[in-house]
Amino acid sequence: MTQSNTRLLVHFEFDLEAPPALAGLDVPGLQQALIDALGATVFNGMPTVSTKQLAKADVRVVGHRCRVEAESTAAQRIDPVLMASVAPHLTDDEVQQLCQRAAAKAPASPEALRAYLRRQALALVNGYRLLPCQVRAQTSAEADTVLAAKLNLTNGGVLVNEEHRKTRLKAGQTHVAIMLGEPSIRLTAALSGHTLSGPVIAVDIAALAPHRDLLQALWARQCVSG
């Protein structure tokens, strides 16, 4: 094979007015749509024409490659800090992905925007993301107790381990302590009743958000070790 001794880069940048169906796509989707639109006419035509023109200067093309880059400049950009606060269960990569994907149809009202982003986050990831924790509360006999459990980062639910499912906690407790991690994180949860699966305990998502970085570090460490 003939070895090349020169490299040529011809760079064009096009400002496009794309329809909403294209402009609202995420980056991989937008790039693929534009690649499909350009098709063989561009990707085969450009090397062919270039080969003919360069031959006039006694230059022979011995190889070529192409790269497509595209981004939507019209779409609103979602603040990653806001996205992380409404969905602390998402990883950094998932937050960035959703910031771009959700921008096109994001409502203007702050309250509606938070609700919209929360729905989008759960549509992306709604499975359990569990971290071991301890529940510190009072039993129905008003004795202090510690229950082994798991905190679900996705919705703030606390699932007690099987050996504690029959434990009855004092009704009306609105400040159940949830302890996890090292250094220890203390969260406040509410008790709303009992089922066959044990006490119904949940931490508000707003209470998880300030601890997101450490919770994500614990989750990542668990995924690697698990």
PDB file of C-alpha atoms in Angstrom:
ATOM      1  CA  MET A   1       0.000   0.000   0.000  1.00  0.00           C
ATOM      2  CA  THR A   2       1.269   3.462  -0.918  1.00  0.00           C
ATOM      3  CA  GLN A   3       2.278   5.472   2.126  1.00  0.00           C
ATOM      4  CA  SER A   4       0.974   9.035   2.347  1.00  0.00           C
ATOM      5  CA  ASN A   5       3.389  11.881   2.986  1.00  0.00           C
ATOM      6  CA  THR A   6       0.880  14.733   3.267  1.00  0.00           C
ATOM      7  CA  ARG A   7      -2.359  15.237   5.159  1.00  0.00           C
ATOM      8  CA  LEU A   8      -5.123  17.610   4.043  1.00  0.00           C
ATOM      9  CA  LEU A   9      -7.966  18.797   6.281  1.00  0.00           C
ATOM     10  CA  VAL A  10     -10.813  20.742   4.696  1.00  0.00           C
ATOM     11  CA  HIS A  11     -13.237  22.008   7.333  1.00  0.00           C
ATOM     12  CA  PHE A  12     -16.662  23.486   6.627  1.00  0.00           C
ATOM     13  CA  GLU A  13     -19.044  24.719   9.317  1.00  0.00           C
ATOM     14  CA  PHE A  14     -22.730  25.066   8.445  1.00  0.00           C
ATOM     15  CA  ASP A  15     -25.278  27.091  10.416  1.00  0.00           C
ATOM     16  CA  LEU A  16     -28.587  25.291   9.933  1.00  0.00           C
ATOM     17  CA  GLU A  17     -32.226  26.106  10.521  1.00  0.00           C
ATOM     18  CA  ALA A  18     -33.553  22.686  11.470  1.00  0.00           C
ATOM     19  CA  PRO A  19     -37.180  21.751  12.164  1.00  0.00           C
ATOM     20  CA  PRO A  20     -38.115  21.212  15.855  1.00  0.00           C
ATOM     21  CA  ALA A  21     -38.150  17.435  15.345  1.00  0.00           C
ATOM     22  CA  LEU A  22     -34.423  17.573  14.600  1.00  0.00           C
ATOM     23  CA  ALA A  23     -33.356  20.469  16.822  1.00  0.00           C
ATOM     24  CA  GLY A  24     -34.889  18.742  19.856  1.00  0.00           C
ATOM     25  CA  LEU A  25     -32.854  15.546  19.473  1.00  0.00           C
ATOM     26  CA  ASP A  26     -29.919  14.717  21.718  1.00  0.00           C
ATOM     27  CA  VAL A  27     -26.449  15.007  20.178  1.00  0.00           C
ATOM     28  CA  PRO A  28     -26.111  11.369  18.959  1.00  0.00           C
ATOM     29  CA  GLY A  29     -29.629  11.481  17.493  1.00  0.00           C
ATOM     30  CA  LEU A  30     -29.052  14.827  15.782  1.00  0.00           C
ATOM     31  CA  GLN A  31     -25.737  13.692  14.330  1.00  0.00           C
ATOM     32  CA  GLN A  32     -27.235  10.492  12.952  1.00  0.00           C
ATOM     33  CA  ALA A  33     -30.205  12.336  11.440  1.00  0.00           C
ATOM     34  CA  LEU A  34     -27.877  14.746   9.643  1.00  0.00           C
ATOM     35  CA  ILE A  35     -25.598  11.920   8.485  1.00  0.00           C
ATOM     36  CA  ASP A  36     -28.642  10.176   7.019  1.00  0.00           C
ATOM     37  CA  ALA A  37     -29.743  13.413   5.346  1.00  0.00           C
ATOM     38  CA  LEU A  38     -26.322  14.040   3.766  1.00  0.00           C
ATOM     39  CA  GLY A  39     -26.045  10.434   2.628  1.00  0.00           C
ATOM     40  CA  ALA A  40     -23.855   9.014  -0.129  1.00  0.00           C
ATOM     41  CA  THR A  41     -24.108  12.213  -2.174  1.00  0.00           C
ATOM     42  CA  VAL A  42     -21.778  13.952   0.282  1.00  0.00           C
ATOM     43  CA  PHE A  43     -19.805  11.116   1.859  1.00  0.00           C
ATOM     44  CA  ASN A  44     -18.924   9.494  -1.479  1.00  0.00           C
ATOM     45  CA  GLY A  45     -19.104  12.621  -3.632  1.00  0.00           C
ATOM     46  CA  MET A  46     -16.637  14.750  -1.687  1.00  0.00           C
ATOM     47  CA  PRO A  47     -13.750  12.216  -1.904  1.00  0.00           C
ATOM     48  CA  THR A  48     -14.507  11.610  -5.590  1.00  0.00           C
ATOM     49  CA  VAL A  49     -14.490  15.287  -6.532  1.00  0.00           C
ATOM     50  CA  SER A  50     -11.434  15.974  -4.365  1.00  0.00           C
ATOM     51  CA  THR A  51      -9.534  13.095  -5.971  1.00  0.00           C
ATOM     52  CA  LYS A  52     -10.206  14.473  -9.454  1.00  0.00           C
ATOM     53  CA  GLN A  53      -9.240  18.016  -8.544  1.00  0.00           C
ATOM     54  CA  LEU A  54      -6.059  17.044  -6.723  1.00  0.00           C
ATOM     55  CA  ALA A  55      -5.006  14.829  -9.612  1.00  0.00           C
ATOM     56  CA  LYS A  56      -4.634  18.007 -11.668  1.00  0.00           C
ATOM     57  CA  ALA A  57      -1.781  18.907  -9.319  1.00  0.00           C
ATOM     58  CA  ASP A  58      -0.328  15.398  -9.648  1.00  0.00           C
ATOM     59  CA  VAL A  59      -1.533  14.570  -6.111  1.00  0.00           C
ATOM     60  CA  ARG A  60      -2.982  11.124  -5.528  1.00  0.00           C
ATOM     61  CA  VAL A  61      -5.483  10.433  -2.719  1.00  0.00           C
ATOM     62  CA  VAL A  62      -4.495   7.191  -0.955  1.00  0.00           C
ATOM     63  CA  GLY A  63      -7.026   7.321   1.905  1.00  0.00           C
ATOM     64  CA  HIS A  64      -9.653   9.458   3.517  1.00  0.00           C
ATOM     65  CA  ARG A  65     -11.839   9.678   6.612  1.00  0.00           C
ATOM     66  CA  CYS A  66     -14.644  11.928   7.806  1.00  0.00           C
ATOM     67  CA  ARG A  67     -16.029  13.210  11.086  1.00  0.00           C
ATOM     68  CA  VAL A  68     -19.455  14.660  11.773  1.00  0.00           C
ATOM     69  CA  GLU A  69     -20.102  17.034  14.670  1.00  0.00           C
ATOM     70  CA  ALA A  70     -23.490  18.594  15.406  1.00  0.00           C
ATOM     71  CA  GLU A  71     -25.199  20.421  18.246  1.00  0.00           C
ATOM     72  CA  SER A  72     -28.472  22.219  18.704  1.00  0.00           C
ATOM     73  CA  THR A  73     -27.846  25.893  19.402  1.00  0.00           C
ATOM     74  CA  ALA A  74     -31.523  26.824  19.724  1.00  0.00           C
ATOM     75  CA  ALA A  75     -32.598  24.472  22.487  1.00  0.00           C
ATOM     76  CA  GLN A  76     -32.777  25.679  26.073  1.00  0.00           C
ATOM     77  CA  ARG A  77     -30.037  24.278  28.296  1.00  0.00           C
ATOM     78  CA  ILE A  78     -31.103  22.706  31.566  1.00  0.00           C
ATOM     79  CA  ASP A  79     -28.942  23.590  34.557  1.00  0.00           C
ATOM     80  CA  PRO A  80     -27.210  20.349  35.674  1.00  0.00           C
ATOM     81  CA  VAL A  81     -27.393  21.513  39.310  1.00  0.00           C
ATOM     82  CA  LEU A  82     -31.186  21.786  39.038  1.00  0.00           C
ATOM     83  CA  MET A  83     -31.435  18.409  37.337  1.00  0.00           C
ATOM     84  CA  ALA A  84     -29.301  16.776  40.031  1.00  0.00           C
ATOM     85  CA  SER A  85     -31.410  18.329  42.785  1.00  0.00           C
ATOM     86  CA  VAL A  86     -34.672  16.852  41.490  1.00  0.00           C
ATOM     87  CA  ALA A  87     -33.087  13.496  40.623  1.00  0.00           C
ATOM     88  CA  PRO A  88     -30.175  12.799  42.999  1.00  0.00           C
ATOM     89  CA  HIS A  89     -30.267   9.123  42.003  1.00  0.00           C
ATOM     90  CA  LEU A  90     -28.867   9.918  38.545  1.00  0.00           C
ATOM     91  CA  THR A  91     -25.149   9.663  37.844  1.00  0.00           C
ATOM     92  CA  ASP A  92     -23.242  12.668  36.465  1.00  0.00           C
ATOM     93  CA  ASP A  93     -23.325  11.167  32.960  1.00  0.00           C
ATOM     94  CA  GLU A  94     -27.081  10.581  33.194  1.00  0.00           C
ATOM     95  CA  VAL A  95     -27.621  14.150  34.435  1.00  0.00           C
ATOM     96  CA  GLN A  96     -25.725  15.562  31.431  1.00  0.00           C
ATOM     97  CA  GLN A  97     -27.587  13.280  29.047  1.00  0.00           C
ATOM     98  CA  LEU A  98     -30.969  14.306  30.415  1.00  0.00           C
ATOM     99  CA  CYS A  99     -30.111  18.025  30.512  1.00  0.00           C
ATOM    100  CA  GLN A 100     -29.790  17.925  26.753  1.00  0.00           C
ATOM    101  CA  ARG A 101     -32.607  15.497  26.036  1.00  0.00           C
ATOM    102  CA  ALA A 102     -35.200  17.298  28.175  1.00  0.00           C
ATOM    103  CA  ALA A 103     -34.371  20.866  27.122  1.00  0.00           C
ATOM    104  CA  ALA A 104     -36.522  21.140  24.003  1.00  0.00           C
ATOM    105  CA  LYS A 105     -39.871  20.678  25.780  1.00  0.00           C
ATOM    106  CA  ALA A 106     -39.009  22.133  29.178  1.00  0.00           C
ATOM    107  CA  PRO A 107     -41.735  24.405  30.643  1.00  0.00           C
ATOM    108  CA  ALA A 108     -40.872  27.946  31.723  1.00  0.00           C
ATOM    109  CA  SER A 109     -42.531  27.897  35.151  1.00  0.00           C
ATOM    110  CA  PRO A 110     -39.979  26.901  37.846  1.00  0.00           C
ATOM    111  CA  GLU A 111     -42.472  24.648  39.641  1.00  0.00           C
ATOM    112  CA  ALA A 112     -43.624  22.994  36.413  1.00  0.00           C
ATOM    113  CA  LEU A 113     -40.007  22.632  35.298  1.00  0.00           C
ATOM    114  CA  ARG A 114     -39.008  20.732  38.444  1.00  0.00           C
ATOM    115  CA  ALA A 115     -41.986  18.384  38.071  1.00  0.00           C
ATOM    116  CA  TYR A 116     -41.201  17.876  34.382  1.00  0.00           C
ATOM    117  CA  LEU A 117     -37.528  17.112  35.054  1.00  0.00           C
ATOM    118  CA  ARG A 118     -38.457  14.664  37.791  1.00  0.00           C
ATOM    119  CA  ARG A 119     -40.743  12.790  35.380  1.00  0.00           C
ATOM    120  CA  GLN A 120     -38.021  12.741  32.728  1.00  0.00           C
ATOM    121  CA  ALA A 121     -35.481  11.443  35.228  1.00  0.00           C
ATOM    122  CA  LEU A 122     -37.737   8.586  36.298  1.00  0.00           C
ATOM    123  CA  ALA A 123     -38.444   7.757  32.661  1.00  0.00           C
ATOM    124  CA  LEU A 124     -34.698   7.398  32.155  1.00  0.00           C
ATOM    125  CA  VAL A 125     -33.911   5.491  35.383  1.00  0.00           C
ATOM    126  CA  ASN A 126     -36.659   4.182  37.675  1.00  0.00           C
ATOM    127  CA  GLY A 127     -35.081   0.996  39.002  1.00  0.00           C
ATOM    128  CA  TYR A 128     -33.961   0.501  42.594  1.00  0.00           C
ATOM    129  CA  ARG A 129     -30.600   2.024  43.495  1.00  0.00           C
ATOM    130  CA  LEU A 130     -30.074   0.755  47.010  1.00  0.00           C
ATOM    131  CA  LEU A 131     -27.545   1.690  49.667  1.00  0.00           C
ATOM    132  CA  PRO A 132     -27.227  -0.101  53.035  1.00  0.00           C
ATOM    133  CA  CYS A 133     -28.358   2.045  55.955  1.00  0.00           C
ATOM    134  CA  GLN A 134     -29.626   1.949  59.533  1.00  0.00           C
ATOM    135  CA  VAL A 135     -33.011   3.097  60.775  1.00  0.00           C
ATOM    136  CA  ARG A 136     -32.995   4.579  64.272  1.00  0.00           C
ATOM    137  CA  ALA A 137     -36.492   4.955  65.679  1.00  0.00           C
ATOM    138  CA  GLN A 138     -38.835   4.077  68.538  1.00  0.00           C
ATOM    139  CA  THR A 139     -40.851   0.887  68.647  1.00  0.00           C
ATOM    140  CA  SER A 140     -44.550   0.839  69.463  1.00  0.00           C
ATOM    141  CA  ALA A 141     -43.445   0.107  73.052  1.00  0.00           C
ATOM    142  CA  GLU A 142     -41.455   3.387  72.948  1.00  0.00           C
ATOM    143  CA  ALA A 143     -38.095   1.620  73.109  1.00  0.00           C
ATOM    144  CA  ASP A 144     -35.198   2.864  70.978  1.00  0.00           C
ATOM    145  CA  THR A 145     -34.274   0.456  68.193  1.00  0.00           C
ATOM    146  CA  VAL A 146     -31.874   0.190  65.257  1.00  0.00           C
ATOM    147  CA  LEU A 147     -33.028  -1.632  62.108  1.00  0.00           C
ATOM    148  CA  ALA A 148     -30.792  -2.721  59.239  1.00  0.00           C
ATOM    149  CA  ALA A 149     -32.255  -1.456  55.969  1.00  0.00           C
ATOM    150  CA  LYS A 150     -31.568  -0.149  52.468  1.00  0.00           C
ATOM    151  CA  LEU A 151     -32.198   3.353  51.147  1.00  0.00           C
ATOM    152  CA  ASN A 152     -33.542   3.566  47.595  1.00  0.00           C
ATOM    153  CA  LEU A 153     -31.944   6.637  46.031  1.00  0.00           C
ATOM    154  CA  THR A 154     -34.536   6.646  43.246  1.00  0.00           C
ATOM    155  CA  ASN A 155     -37.522   7.571  45.410  1.00  0.00           C
ATOM    156  CA  GLY A 156     -36.207   7.949  48.960  1.00  0.00           C
ATOM    157  CA  GLY A 157     -37.937   4.778  50.146  1.00  0.00           C
ATOM    158  CA  VAL A 158     -36.335   2.847  53.014  1.00  0.00           C
ATOM    159  CA  LEU A 159     -36.689  -0.935  52.882  1.00  0.00           C
ATOM    160  CA  VAL A 160     -35.982  -2.692  56.167  1.00  0.00           C
ATOM    161  CA  ASN A 161     -34.204  -6.040  56.024  1.00  0.00           C
ATOM    162  CA  GLU A 162     -36.301  -9.186  56.218  1.00  0.00           C
ATOM    163  CA  GLU A 163     -35.504  -9.879  59.876  1.00  0.00           C
ATOM    164  CA  HIS A 164     -37.077  -6.532  60.854  1.00  0.00           C
ATOM    165  CA  ARG A 165     -40.271  -6.673  58.804  1.00  0.00           C
ATOM    166  CA  LYS A 166     -42.439  -7.554  61.783  1.00  0.00           C
ATOM    167  CA  THR A 167     -41.040  -4.768  63.945  1.00  0.00           C
ATOM    168  CA  ARG A 168     -43.767  -2.276  64.864  1.00  0.00           C
ATOM    169  CA  LEU A 169     -42.631   1.290  65.180  1.00  0.00           C
ATOM    170  CA  LYS A 170     -44.357   4.005  67.139  1.00  0.00           C
ATOM    171  CA  ALA A 171     -47.031   5.637  64.988  1.00  0.00           C
ATOM    172  CA  GLY A 172     -46.722   9.253  63.951  1.00  0.00           C
ATOM    173  CA  GLN A 173     -42.940   9.467  63.973  1.00  0.00           C
ATOM    174  CA  THR A 174     -41.969  12.228  61.553  1.00  0.00           C
ATOM    175  CA  HIS A 175     -38.261  12.352  62.406  1.00  0.00           C
ATOM    176  CA  VAL A 176     -36.945   8.819  61.934  1.00  0.00           C
ATOM    177  CA  ALA A 177     -33.142   8.903  61.618  1.00  0.00           C
ATOM    178  CA  ILE A 178     -31.512   7.193  58.640  1.00  0.00           C
ATOM    179  CA  MET A 179     -27.747   6.660  58.966  1.00  0.00           C
ATOM    180  CA  LEU A 180     -25.452   5.561  56.159  1.00  0.00           C
ATOM    181  CA  GLY A 181     -21.983   5.958  54.697  1.00  0.00           C
ATOM    182  CA  GLU A 182     -18.558   6.763  56.052  1.00  0.00           C
ATOM    183  CA  PRO A 183     -18.258   9.535  57.053  1.00  0.00           C
ATOM    184  CA  SER A 184     -21.781   9.083  58.299  1.00  0.00           C
ATOM    185  CA  ILE A 185     -24.713  10.834  56.635  1.00  0.00           C
ATOM    186  CA  ARG A 186     -27.773  11.461  58.810  1.00  0.00           C
ATOM    187  CA  LEU A 187     -31.082  11.848  56.987  1.00  0.00           C
ATOM    188  CA  THR A 188     -34.550  12.416  58.379  1.00  0.00           C
ATOM    189  CA  ALA A 189     -37.398  10.184  57.226  1.00  0.00           C
ATOM    190  CA  ALA A 190     -41.101   9.932  58.002  1.00  0.00           C
ATOM    191  CA  LEU A 191     -43.049   6.844  59.064  1.00  0.00           C
ATOM    192  CA  SER A 192     -46.440   6.547  57.363  1.00  0.00           C
ATOM    193  CA  GLY A 193     -47.592   3.101  58.450  1.00  0.00           C
ATOM    194  CA  HIS A 194     -46.857  -0.620  58.214  1.00  0.00           C
ATOM    195  CA  THR A 195     -47.333  -3.298  55.556  1.00  0.00           C
ATOM    196  CA  LEU A 196     -46.360  -6.953  55.217  1.00  0.00           C
ATOM    197  CA  SER A 197     -42.971  -5.698  53.991  1.00  0.00           C
ATOM    198  CA  GLY A 198     -42.418  -3.803  57.230  1.00  0.00           C
ATOM    199  CA  PRO A 199     -42.584  -0.150  58.288  1.00  0.00           C
ATOM    200  CA  VAL A 200     -43.302   2.328  55.475  1.00  0.00           C
ATOM    201  CA  ILE A 201     -40.455   4.837  55.752  1.00  0.00           C
ATOM    202  CA  ALA A 202     -39.374   7.458  53.231  1.00  0.00           C
ATOM    203  CA  VAL A 203     -36.839  10.263  52.947  1.00  0.00           C
ATOM    204  CA  ASP A 204     -37.992  13.296  50.956  1.00  0.00           C
ATOM    205  CA  ILE A 205     -36.087  13.744  47.698  1.00  0.00           C
ATOM    206  CA  ALA A 206     -35.315  17.318  48.721  1.00  0.00           C
ATOM    207  CA  ALA A 207     -33.488  15.932  51.772  1.00  0.00           C
ATOM    208  CA  LEU A 208     -31.362  13.614  49.580  1.00  0.00           C
ATOM    209  CA  ALA A 209     -30.265  16.351  47.178  1.00  0.00           C
ATOM    210  CA  PRO A 210     -27.764  18.160  49.501  1.00  0.00           C
ATOM    211  CA  HIS A 211     -25.934  14.850  50.045  1.00  0.00           C
ATOM    212  CA  ARG A 212     -26.005  13.779  46.389  1.00  0.00           C
ATOM    213  CA  ASP A 213     -22.228  13.808  45.785  1.00  0.00           C
ATOM    214  CA  LEU A 214     -21.493  11.526  48.726  1.00  0.00           C
ATOM    215  CA  LEU A 215     -24.477   9.286  47.975  1.00  0.00           C
ATOM    216  CA  GLN A 216     -23.321   8.958  44.361  1.00  0.00           C
ATOM    217  CA  ALA A 217     -19.799   8.121  45.552  1.00  0.00           C
ATOM    218  CA  LEU A 218     -21.206   5.388  47.797  1.00  0.00           C
ATOM    219  CA  TRP A 219     -23.326   4.069  44.928  1.00  0.00           C
ATOM    220  CA  ALA A 220     -20.369   4.031  42.528  1.00  0.00           C
ATOM    221  CA  ARG A 221     -18.156   2.294  45.091  1.00  0.00           C
ATOM    222  CA  GLN A 222     -20.846  -0.311  45.686  1.00  0.00           C
ATOM    223  CA  CYS A 223     -21.207  -0.944  41.938  1.00  0.00           C
ATOM    224  CA  VAL A 224     -17.454  -1.461  41.551  1.00  0.00           C
ATOM    225  CA  SER A 225     -17.119  -3.715  44.591  1.00  0.00           C
ATOM    226  CA  GLY A 226     -20.335  -5.564  43.833  1.00  0.00           C
TER     227      GLY A 226
END
